[in-house]
XYZ file of C-alpha atoms in Angstrom:
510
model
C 0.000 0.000 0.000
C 2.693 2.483 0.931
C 4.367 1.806 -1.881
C 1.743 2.126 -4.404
C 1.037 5.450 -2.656
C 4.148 6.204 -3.524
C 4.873 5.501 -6.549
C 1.438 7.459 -7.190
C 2.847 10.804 -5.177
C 5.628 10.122 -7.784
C 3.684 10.198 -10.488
C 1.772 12.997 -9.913
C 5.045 15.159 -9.104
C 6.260 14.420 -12.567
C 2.773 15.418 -13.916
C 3.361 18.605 -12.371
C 6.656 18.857 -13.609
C 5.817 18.275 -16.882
C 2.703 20.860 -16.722
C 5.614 23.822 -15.008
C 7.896 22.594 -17.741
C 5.431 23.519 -20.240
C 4.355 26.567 -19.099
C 8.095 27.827 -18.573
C 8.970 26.721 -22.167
C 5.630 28.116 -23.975
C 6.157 24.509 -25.718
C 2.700 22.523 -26.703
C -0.195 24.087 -27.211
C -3.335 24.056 -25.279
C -6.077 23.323 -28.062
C -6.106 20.943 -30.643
C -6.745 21.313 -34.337
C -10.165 18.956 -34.140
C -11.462 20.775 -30.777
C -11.322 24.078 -31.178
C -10.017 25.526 -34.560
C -10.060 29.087 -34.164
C -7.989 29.060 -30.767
C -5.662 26.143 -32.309
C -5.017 28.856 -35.436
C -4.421 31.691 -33.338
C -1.941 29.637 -30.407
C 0.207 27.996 -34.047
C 0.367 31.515 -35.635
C 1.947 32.886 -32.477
C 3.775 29.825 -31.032
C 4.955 28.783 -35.041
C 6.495 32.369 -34.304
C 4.970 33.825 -37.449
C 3.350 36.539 -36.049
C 3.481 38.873 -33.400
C 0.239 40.526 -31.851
C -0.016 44.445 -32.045
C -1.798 46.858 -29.743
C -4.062 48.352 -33.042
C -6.645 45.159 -33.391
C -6.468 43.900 -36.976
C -3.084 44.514 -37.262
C -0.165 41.920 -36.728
C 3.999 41.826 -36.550
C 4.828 39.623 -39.353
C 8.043 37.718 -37.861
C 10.858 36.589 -40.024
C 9.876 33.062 -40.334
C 6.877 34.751 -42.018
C 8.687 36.615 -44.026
C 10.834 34.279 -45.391
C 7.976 32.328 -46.690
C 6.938 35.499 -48.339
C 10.337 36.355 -49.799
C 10.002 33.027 -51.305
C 6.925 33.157 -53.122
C 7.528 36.325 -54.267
C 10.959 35.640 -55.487
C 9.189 32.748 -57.779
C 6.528 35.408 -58.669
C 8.251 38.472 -59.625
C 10.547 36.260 -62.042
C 7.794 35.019 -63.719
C 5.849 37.889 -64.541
C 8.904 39.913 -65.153
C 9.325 36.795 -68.359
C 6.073 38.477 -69.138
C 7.613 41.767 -69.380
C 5.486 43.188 -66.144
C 7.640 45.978 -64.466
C 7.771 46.843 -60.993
C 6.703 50.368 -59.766
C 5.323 52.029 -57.035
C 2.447 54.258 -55.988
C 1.798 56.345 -53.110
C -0.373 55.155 -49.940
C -2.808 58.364 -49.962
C -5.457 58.634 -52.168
C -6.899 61.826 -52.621
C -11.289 61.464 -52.261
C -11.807 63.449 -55.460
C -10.093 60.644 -57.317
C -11.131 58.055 -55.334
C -14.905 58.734 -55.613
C -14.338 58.785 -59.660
C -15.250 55.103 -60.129
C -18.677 54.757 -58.562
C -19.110 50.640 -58.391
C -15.655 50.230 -57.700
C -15.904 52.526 -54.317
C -19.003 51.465 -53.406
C -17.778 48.038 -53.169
C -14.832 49.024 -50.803
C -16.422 52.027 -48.664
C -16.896 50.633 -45.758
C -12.988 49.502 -45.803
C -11.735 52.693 -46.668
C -9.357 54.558 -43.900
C -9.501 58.383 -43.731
C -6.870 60.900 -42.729
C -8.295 63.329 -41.230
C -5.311 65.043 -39.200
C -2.133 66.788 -39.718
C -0.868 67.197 -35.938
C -3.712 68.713 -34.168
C -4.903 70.418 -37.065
C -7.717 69.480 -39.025
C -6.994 68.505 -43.006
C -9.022 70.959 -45.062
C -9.486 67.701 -47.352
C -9.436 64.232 -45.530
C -6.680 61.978 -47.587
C -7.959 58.352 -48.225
C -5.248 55.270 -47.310
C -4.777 52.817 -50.414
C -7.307 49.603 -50.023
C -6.740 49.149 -53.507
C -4.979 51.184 -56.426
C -7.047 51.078 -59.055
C -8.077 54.930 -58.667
C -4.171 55.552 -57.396
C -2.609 54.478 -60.845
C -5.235 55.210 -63.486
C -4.819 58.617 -63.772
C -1.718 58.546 -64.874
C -2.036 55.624 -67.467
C -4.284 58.393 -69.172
C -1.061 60.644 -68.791
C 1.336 58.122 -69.973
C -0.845 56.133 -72.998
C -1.463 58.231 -75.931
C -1.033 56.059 -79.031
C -0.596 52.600 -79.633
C 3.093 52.036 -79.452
C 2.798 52.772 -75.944
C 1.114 49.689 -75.113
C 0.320 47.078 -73.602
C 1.567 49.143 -70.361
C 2.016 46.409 -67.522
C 3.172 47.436 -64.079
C 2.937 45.912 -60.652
C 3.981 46.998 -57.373
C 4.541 45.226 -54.108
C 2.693 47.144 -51.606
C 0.507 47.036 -48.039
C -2.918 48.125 -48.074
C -5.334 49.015 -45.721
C -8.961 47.558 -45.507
C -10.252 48.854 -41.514
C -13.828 48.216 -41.242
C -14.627 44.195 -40.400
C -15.471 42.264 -37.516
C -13.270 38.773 -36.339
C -9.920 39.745 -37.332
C -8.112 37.130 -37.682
C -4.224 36.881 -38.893
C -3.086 36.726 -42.561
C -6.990 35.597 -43.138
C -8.232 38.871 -42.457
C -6.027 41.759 -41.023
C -6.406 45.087 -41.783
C -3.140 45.782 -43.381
C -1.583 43.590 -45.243
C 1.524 43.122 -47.926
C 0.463 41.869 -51.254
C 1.127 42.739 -54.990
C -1.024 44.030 -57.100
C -0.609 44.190 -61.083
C -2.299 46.601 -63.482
C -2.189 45.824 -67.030
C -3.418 48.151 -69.784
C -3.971 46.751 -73.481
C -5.335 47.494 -77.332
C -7.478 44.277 -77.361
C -9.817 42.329 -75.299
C -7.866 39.144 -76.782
C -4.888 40.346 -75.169
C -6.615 41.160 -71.742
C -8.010 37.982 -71.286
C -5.348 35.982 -72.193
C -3.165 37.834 -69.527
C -5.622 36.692 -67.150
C -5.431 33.191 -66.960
C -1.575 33.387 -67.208
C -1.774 34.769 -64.512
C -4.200 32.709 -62.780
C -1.976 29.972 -63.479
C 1.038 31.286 -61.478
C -1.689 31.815 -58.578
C -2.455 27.845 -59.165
C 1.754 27.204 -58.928
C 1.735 29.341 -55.802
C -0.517 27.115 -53.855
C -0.046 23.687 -55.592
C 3.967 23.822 -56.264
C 4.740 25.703 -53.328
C 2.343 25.619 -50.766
C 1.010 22.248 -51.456
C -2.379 23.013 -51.119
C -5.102 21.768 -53.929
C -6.887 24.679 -55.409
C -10.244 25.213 -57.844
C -9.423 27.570 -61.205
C -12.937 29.151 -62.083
C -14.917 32.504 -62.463
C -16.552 34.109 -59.700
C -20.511 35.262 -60.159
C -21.743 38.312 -61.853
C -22.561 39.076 -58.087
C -19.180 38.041 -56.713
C -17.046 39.483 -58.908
C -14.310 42.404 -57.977
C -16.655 46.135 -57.928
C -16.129 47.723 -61.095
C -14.557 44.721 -63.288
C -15.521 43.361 -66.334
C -15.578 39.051 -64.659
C -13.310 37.773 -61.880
C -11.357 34.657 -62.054
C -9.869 32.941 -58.627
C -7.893 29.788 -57.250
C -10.645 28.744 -54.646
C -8.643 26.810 -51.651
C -10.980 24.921 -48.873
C -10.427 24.134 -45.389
C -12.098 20.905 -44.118
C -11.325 21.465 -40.542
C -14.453 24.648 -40.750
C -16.069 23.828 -44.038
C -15.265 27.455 -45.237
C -13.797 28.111 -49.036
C -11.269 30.515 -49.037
C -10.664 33.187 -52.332
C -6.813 32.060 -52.233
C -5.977 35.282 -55.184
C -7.489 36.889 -57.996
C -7.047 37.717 -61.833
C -9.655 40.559 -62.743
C -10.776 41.794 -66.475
C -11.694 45.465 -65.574
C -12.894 45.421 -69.102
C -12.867 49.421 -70.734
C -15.422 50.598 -67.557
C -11.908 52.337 -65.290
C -10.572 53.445 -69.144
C -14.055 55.401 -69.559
C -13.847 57.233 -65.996
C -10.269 57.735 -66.430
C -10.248 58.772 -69.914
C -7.299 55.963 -71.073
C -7.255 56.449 -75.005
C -4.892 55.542 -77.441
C -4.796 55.983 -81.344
C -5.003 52.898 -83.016
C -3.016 52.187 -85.888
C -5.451 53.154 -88.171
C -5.357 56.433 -86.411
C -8.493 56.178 -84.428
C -9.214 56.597 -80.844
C -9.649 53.814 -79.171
C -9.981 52.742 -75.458
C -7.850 50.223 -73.245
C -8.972 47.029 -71.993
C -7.522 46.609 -68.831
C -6.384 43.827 -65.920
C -5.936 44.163 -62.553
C -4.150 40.920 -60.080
C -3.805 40.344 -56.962
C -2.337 37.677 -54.364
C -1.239 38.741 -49.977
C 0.514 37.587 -46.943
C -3.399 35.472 -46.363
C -1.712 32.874 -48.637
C -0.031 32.158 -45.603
C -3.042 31.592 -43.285
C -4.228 29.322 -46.036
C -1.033 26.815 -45.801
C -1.059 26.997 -41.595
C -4.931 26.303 -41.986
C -4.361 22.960 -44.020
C -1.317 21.855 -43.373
C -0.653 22.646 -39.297
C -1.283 19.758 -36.709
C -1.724 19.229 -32.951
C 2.043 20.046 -32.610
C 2.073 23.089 -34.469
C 3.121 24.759 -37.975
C 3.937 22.146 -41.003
C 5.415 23.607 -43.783
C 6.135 22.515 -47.463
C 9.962 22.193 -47.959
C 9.751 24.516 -50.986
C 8.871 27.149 -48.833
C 10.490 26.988 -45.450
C 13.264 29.200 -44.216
C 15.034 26.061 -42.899
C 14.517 22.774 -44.788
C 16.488 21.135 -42.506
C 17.238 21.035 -38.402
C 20.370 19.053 -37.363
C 19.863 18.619 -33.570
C 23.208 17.114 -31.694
C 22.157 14.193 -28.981
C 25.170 14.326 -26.756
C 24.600 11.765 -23.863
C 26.616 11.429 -20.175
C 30.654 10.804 -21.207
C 29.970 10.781 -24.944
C 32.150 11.982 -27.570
C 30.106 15.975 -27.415
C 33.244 17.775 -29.926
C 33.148 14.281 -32.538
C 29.197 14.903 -32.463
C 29.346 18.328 -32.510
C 31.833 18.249 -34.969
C 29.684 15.572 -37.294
C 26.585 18.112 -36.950
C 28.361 20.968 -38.495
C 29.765 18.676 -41.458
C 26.417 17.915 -42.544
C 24.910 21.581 -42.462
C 27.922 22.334 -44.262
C 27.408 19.493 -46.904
C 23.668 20.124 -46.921
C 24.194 23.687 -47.361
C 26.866 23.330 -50.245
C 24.270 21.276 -52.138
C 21.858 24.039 -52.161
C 19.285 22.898 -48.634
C 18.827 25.673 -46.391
C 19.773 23.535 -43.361
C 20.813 24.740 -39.734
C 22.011 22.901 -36.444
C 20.699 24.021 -32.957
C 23.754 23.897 -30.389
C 22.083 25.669 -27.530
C 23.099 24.647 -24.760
C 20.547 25.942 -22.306
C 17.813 23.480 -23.670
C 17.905 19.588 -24.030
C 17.411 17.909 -27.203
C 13.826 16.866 -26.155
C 12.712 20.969 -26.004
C 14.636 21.132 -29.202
C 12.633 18.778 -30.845
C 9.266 20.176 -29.988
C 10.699 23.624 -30.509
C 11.562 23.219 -33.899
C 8.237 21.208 -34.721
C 6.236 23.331 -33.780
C 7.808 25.508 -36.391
C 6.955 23.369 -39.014
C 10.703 22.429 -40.280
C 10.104 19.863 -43.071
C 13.022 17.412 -41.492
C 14.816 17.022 -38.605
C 18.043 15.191 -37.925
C 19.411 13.883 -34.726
C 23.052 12.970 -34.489
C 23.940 11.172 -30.906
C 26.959 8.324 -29.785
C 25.362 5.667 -31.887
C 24.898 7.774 -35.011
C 28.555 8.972 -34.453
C 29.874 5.373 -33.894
C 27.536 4.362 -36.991
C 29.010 6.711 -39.232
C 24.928 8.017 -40.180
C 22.367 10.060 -38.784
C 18.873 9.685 -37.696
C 15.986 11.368 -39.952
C 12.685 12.400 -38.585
C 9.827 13.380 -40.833
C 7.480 16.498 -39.729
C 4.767 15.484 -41.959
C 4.515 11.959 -40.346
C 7.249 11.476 -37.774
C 8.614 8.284 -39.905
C 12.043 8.245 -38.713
C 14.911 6.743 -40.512
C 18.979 6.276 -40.412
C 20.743 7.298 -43.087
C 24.089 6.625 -44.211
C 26.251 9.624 -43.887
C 28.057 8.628 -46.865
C 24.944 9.395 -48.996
C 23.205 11.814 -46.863
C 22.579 14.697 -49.586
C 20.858 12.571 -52.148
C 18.539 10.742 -49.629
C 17.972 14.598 -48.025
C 16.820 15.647 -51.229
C 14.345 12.447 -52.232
C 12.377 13.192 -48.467
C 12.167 16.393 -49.422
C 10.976 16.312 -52.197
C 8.500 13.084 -51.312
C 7.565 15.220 -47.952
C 6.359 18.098 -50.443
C 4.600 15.483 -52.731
C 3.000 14.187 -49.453
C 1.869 17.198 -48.321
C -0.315 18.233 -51.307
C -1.644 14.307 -51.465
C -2.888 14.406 -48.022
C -4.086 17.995 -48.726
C -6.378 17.384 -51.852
C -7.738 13.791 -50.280
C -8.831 15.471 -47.210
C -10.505 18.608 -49.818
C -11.816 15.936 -52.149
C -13.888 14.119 -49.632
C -15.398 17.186 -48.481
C -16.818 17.590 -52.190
C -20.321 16.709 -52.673
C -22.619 17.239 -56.014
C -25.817 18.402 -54.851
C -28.751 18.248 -57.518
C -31.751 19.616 -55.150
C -32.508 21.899 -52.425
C -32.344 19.140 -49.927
C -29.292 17.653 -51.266
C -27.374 21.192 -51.175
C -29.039 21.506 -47.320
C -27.412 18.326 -46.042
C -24.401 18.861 -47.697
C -24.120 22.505 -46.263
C -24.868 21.117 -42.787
C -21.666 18.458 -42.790
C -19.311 21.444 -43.724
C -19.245 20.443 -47.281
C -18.107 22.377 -50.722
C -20.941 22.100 -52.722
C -20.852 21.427 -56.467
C -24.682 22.290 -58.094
C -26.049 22.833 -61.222
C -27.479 26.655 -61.256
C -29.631 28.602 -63.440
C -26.963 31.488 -63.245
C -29.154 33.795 -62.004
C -28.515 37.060 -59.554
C -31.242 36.827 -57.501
C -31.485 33.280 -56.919
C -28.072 33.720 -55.933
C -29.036 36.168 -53.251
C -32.005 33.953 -51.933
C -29.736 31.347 -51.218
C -27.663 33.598 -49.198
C -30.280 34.868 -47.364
C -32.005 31.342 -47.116
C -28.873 29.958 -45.595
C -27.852 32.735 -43.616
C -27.126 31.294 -39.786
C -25.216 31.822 -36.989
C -21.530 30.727 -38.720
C -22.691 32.403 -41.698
C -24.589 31.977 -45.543
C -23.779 29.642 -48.139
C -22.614 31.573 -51.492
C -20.788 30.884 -54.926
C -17.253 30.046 -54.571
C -16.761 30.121 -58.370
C -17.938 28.221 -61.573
C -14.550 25.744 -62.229
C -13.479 26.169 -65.726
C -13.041 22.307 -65.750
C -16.901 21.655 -66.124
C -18.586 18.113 -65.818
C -20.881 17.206 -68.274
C -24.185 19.412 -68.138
C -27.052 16.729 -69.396
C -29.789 18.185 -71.342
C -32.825 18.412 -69.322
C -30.648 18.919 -65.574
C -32.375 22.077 -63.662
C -31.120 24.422 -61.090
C -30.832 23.045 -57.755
C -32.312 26.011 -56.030
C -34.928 27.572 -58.376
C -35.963 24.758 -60.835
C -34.592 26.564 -64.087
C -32.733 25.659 -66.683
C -29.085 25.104 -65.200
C -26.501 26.461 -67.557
C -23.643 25.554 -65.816
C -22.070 23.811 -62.796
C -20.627 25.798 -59.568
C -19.124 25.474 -56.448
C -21.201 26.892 -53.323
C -20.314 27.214 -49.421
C -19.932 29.111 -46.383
C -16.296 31.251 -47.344
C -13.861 33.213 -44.963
């Protein structure tokens, strides 16, 4: 008896341990992905050390690891559209309201966004200065200036830029913040042909973004007459989903602004027949929420997981020195193979801290998502290898040190694979056609992402919004994929009986 008491007083000290070990570390966090998802999001972001909470609500410290991730993508980015011949510019932040009220759909759509200065010191501005929540109105003007015939175009320019969006509720970090980095490109042309074509090149760099990089499976299609950017001509988006809430996300977007902006702002050219003509113009856009998208999918009960492609260290070499080993031989063997790693083009680090054990280490660096981890101890050293853990799936696995580089690069490479499998099984089984009302109702209810047939029609559109409008929020179009099943003659619209003329995604969205 007094030994089972014991060994139970025992026990329970090392619970406690654990629990004070834990809270002085900050290691582990305290919900879980399947419990509660919007606490889980907001412990990674923080814990992942991505972000950094600010005292302005909406607005976060984006922390190096973020911004490497960023750097990244955009590095891929601006190379490709710079093959296009896209130049990089830059516009001013302030927006003065005479210009800004100019197009009337397009401000309509973001006035209750908009951010007024109103203040110079403590003195009133005779005329309040608007803060950039899009640049449309910032940059036209002086395409008007700068096009006057038709040598001088197609005129393509981007700039990588924050903007400012204030007025929403539920902040929530790179999802919805109220500043935010992104890039936006503005594109003028002579011909529609040329406009649209632009637009779907760019679409597909969106696609390689979150497929190639981010691993995450995405939907090319058009957004609704009703959906579509304020002002444009049609929309076209990557549509991501997130099983764990049932909620679409608008991952970027490639807009046709069609000739409406070159009407307000007065964008001619003289063809070369010498007649006036107007522009057709495109506007792009993908932020910093592409990174809430990958934590969203990819992050686990441990914390971040991120695709090798994109993380700021591929590769954590942790030494496991035990009592009386050989600490300078393994110390020694961990710096050889970031050096080797590093040489072969892997961005690869060790961790020789010696204020934390390996153990902390472990959970430290998981919980930032690094891709692969590995351990080098006695045995290892004795071995002549090293020990390999996985982040995606915690296989572990010795490897040869002899042929360390090549097997680095085939987990890599088979964790990024991985990553995007898992990623569009779990979105494909949340899928569901839905051909009636009742269908698209059950399917709603288990968190789905609906594909129906629909009449294509504005104000059935808004009735199902406002017939599924709850609590967590109304079911709307996501976008109509461009890869559309088979329409059979005859098949009606799942919400008013019509006609359908084509297929579309529906859901709740973020």
């Amino acid at each position: 008896m007094a030994g089972g008491e014991a060994k139970k007083a025992s026990t329970n000290a090392n619970n406690r341990k654990k629990k004070e070990v834990k809270k002085e570390t900050g290691l582990g966090l305290s919900s879980k992905k399947d419990d509660n998802f919007g606490e889980w999001y907001s412990e990674v972001v923080v814990s992942g050390e991505l972000i950094e909470y600010y005292d302005i609500s909406g607005c976060y410290i984006l922390r190096p690891w973020t911004m490497s991730i960023w750097e990244i993508i955009q590095a891929f980015f601006d190379a490709e559209i710079k093959k296009m011949k896209i130049k990089n510019c830059y516009f001013p932040l302030f927006v003065s309201p005479g210009v800004l009220q100019k197009e009337k759909d397009h401000i309509e759509g973001f006035a209750p966004e908009v951010a007024w200065v109103t203040k110079s010191g403590q003195s009133d501005l005779d005329v309040p200065i608007a803060i950039r929540p899009t640049s449309e109105t910032v940059m036209y003007p002086y395409f008007s200036k700068w096009i006057r015939g038709h040598r001088d175009l197609p005129l393509k320019l981007n700039q990588w830029c924050n903007v400012v969006r204030w007025e929403f509720s539920n902040p929530t970090p790179f999802i919805r913040s109220r500043e935010f980095l992104w890039q936006e490109g503005h594109t003028a042309f002579a011909t529609k042909e040329e406009a649209n074509k632009e637009v779907l090149e760019i679409l597909e760099l969106y696609r390689r973004i979150y497929e190639d990089y981010l691993a995450i499976p995405v939907v090319k299609g058009k957004k609704s007459e009703h959906e579509k950017f304020a002002g444009g001509l049609y929309t076209t988006s990557v549509e991501a989903f997130i099983p764990h809430t049932g909620r679409g996300i608008q991952g970027a977007t490639s807009h046709c602004l069609g000739q409406n902006f070159a009407k307000m702002f007065e964008i001619n050219f003289e063809n070369d027949k010498g007649e006036k003509a107007m522009v057709w113009q495109n506007s792009w856009a993908y932020s910093t929420r592409t990174i809430g998208v990958m934590v969203m999918v990819h992050g686990d009960d441990k914390g971040l997981v991120l695709p090798p492609k994109i993380a700021a260290v591929q590769v954590i070499v942790i030494p496991v020195p035990y009592k009386d080993a050989d600490t300078k031989g393994i110390f020694d063997a961990c710096d050889a193979t970031v050096k080797a790693l590093n040489e072969s083009g892997f961005r690869a680090e060790s961790d020789f801290r010696d204020n934390y054990s390996p153990g902390w280490k472990y959970s430290h660096w998981e919980m930032k998502g690094v891709p692969l981890r590995i351990e080098i101890g006695p045995k290892d050293l004795a071995n002549d290898q090293v020990r390999a853990v996985r982040r995606d799936n915690s296989a572990k696995s010795d490897i040869p040190r002899a042929g360390l580089v090549e097997q680095v690069k085939d987990m890599l490479d088979d964790i990024q694979q991985s990553l995007f499998d898992v990623a569009k099984q779990n979105r494909d089984a949340c899928v569901q056609v839905a051909r009636t009302w009742d269908e698209f109702m059950e399917a709603l209810n288990q968190k789905k992402m609906i594909l129906a047939p629909w009449c294509e029609e504005e104000e059935v559109e808004k009735d199902v919004k406002a017939r599924t409008k709850g609590e967590i929020g109304a079911a709307k179009t996501l976008c109509s994929p461009f890869e559309q099943p088979a329409l059979d003659e005859g098949t009606l619209c799942f919400a008013s009986g019509k006609p359908a003329k084509k297929w579309t995604y529906w859901g709740r969205s973020y």
